[in-house]
Coordinates of C-alpha atoms in Angstrom, one line a residue:
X1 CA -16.6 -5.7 -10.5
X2 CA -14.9 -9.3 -10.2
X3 CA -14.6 -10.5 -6.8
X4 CA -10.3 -10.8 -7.7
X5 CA -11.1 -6.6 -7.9
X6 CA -12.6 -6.6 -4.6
X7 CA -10.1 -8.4 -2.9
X8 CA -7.5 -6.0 -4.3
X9 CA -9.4 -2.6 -3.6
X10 CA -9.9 -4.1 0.3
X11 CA -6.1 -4.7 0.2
X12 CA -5.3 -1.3 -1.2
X13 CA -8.1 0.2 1.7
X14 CA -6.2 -2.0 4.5
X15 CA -2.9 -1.4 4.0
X16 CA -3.6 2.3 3.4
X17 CA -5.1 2.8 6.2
X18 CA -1.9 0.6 8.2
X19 CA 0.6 3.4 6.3
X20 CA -1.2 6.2 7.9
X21 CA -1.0 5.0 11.5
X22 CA 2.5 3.3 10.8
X23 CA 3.6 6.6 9.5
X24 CA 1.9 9.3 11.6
X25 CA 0.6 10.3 8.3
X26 CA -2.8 12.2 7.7
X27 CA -5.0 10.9 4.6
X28 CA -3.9 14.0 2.6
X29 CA 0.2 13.3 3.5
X30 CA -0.2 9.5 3.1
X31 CA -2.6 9.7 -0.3
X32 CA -0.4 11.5 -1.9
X33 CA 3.0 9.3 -1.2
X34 CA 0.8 6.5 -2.7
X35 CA -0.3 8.3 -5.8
X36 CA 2.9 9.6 -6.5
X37 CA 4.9 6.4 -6.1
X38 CA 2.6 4.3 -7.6
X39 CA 2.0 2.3 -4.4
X40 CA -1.9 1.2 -5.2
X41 CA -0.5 0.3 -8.6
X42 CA 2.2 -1.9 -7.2
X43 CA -0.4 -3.4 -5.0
X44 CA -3.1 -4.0 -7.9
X45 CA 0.1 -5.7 -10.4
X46 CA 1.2 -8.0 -7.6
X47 CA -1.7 -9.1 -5.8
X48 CA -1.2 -12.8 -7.3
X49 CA 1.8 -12.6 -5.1
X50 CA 1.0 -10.1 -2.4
X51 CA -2.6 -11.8 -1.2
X52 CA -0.1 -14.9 0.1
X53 CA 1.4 -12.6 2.6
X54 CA 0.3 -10.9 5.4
X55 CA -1.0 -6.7 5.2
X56 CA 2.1 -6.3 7.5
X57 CA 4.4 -7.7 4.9
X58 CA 2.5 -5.6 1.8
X59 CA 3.2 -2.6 4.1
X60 CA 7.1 -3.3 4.2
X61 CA 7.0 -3.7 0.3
X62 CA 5.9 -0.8 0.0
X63 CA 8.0 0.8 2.9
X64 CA 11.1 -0.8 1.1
X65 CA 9.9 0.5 -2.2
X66 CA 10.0 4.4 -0.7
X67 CA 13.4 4.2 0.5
X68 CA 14.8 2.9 -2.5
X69 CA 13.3 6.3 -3.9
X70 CA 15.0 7.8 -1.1
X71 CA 11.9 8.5 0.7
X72 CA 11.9 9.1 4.6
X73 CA 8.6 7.8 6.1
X74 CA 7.7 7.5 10.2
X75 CA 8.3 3.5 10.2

């Protein structure tokens, strides 16, 4: 594993486990909103870009990214 693959799976682990807590959402509820919306594969395509901001600005990607699906989340 390349250390640019580490960086991105400690990303994907932080900013997870921000959703949950920002969401009131339990691993199951919260695992499956990123599976199905392709949330770790946004983060892993635009980590070049995402690793210059902030986890809290990754998180609003990603909250912006469910409501233009027209999914409700606890934010």
């Amino acid at each position: 594993m390349t250390n640019k693959q580490k960086d991105i799976d400690n990303m994907k682990c932080w900013v997870f486990r921000m959703a949950q807590k920002s969401w009131n959402k339990n691993p199951e509820e919260c695992i499956q909103l990123f599976n199905e919306y392709g949330l770790f594969k946004y983060i892993s395509e635009s980590y070049d870009y995402l690793h210059l901001n902030g986890y809290n600005t990754v998180l609003s990607d990603l909250e912006n990214i469910l409501r233009e699906k027209g999914v409700s989340i606890s934010a």
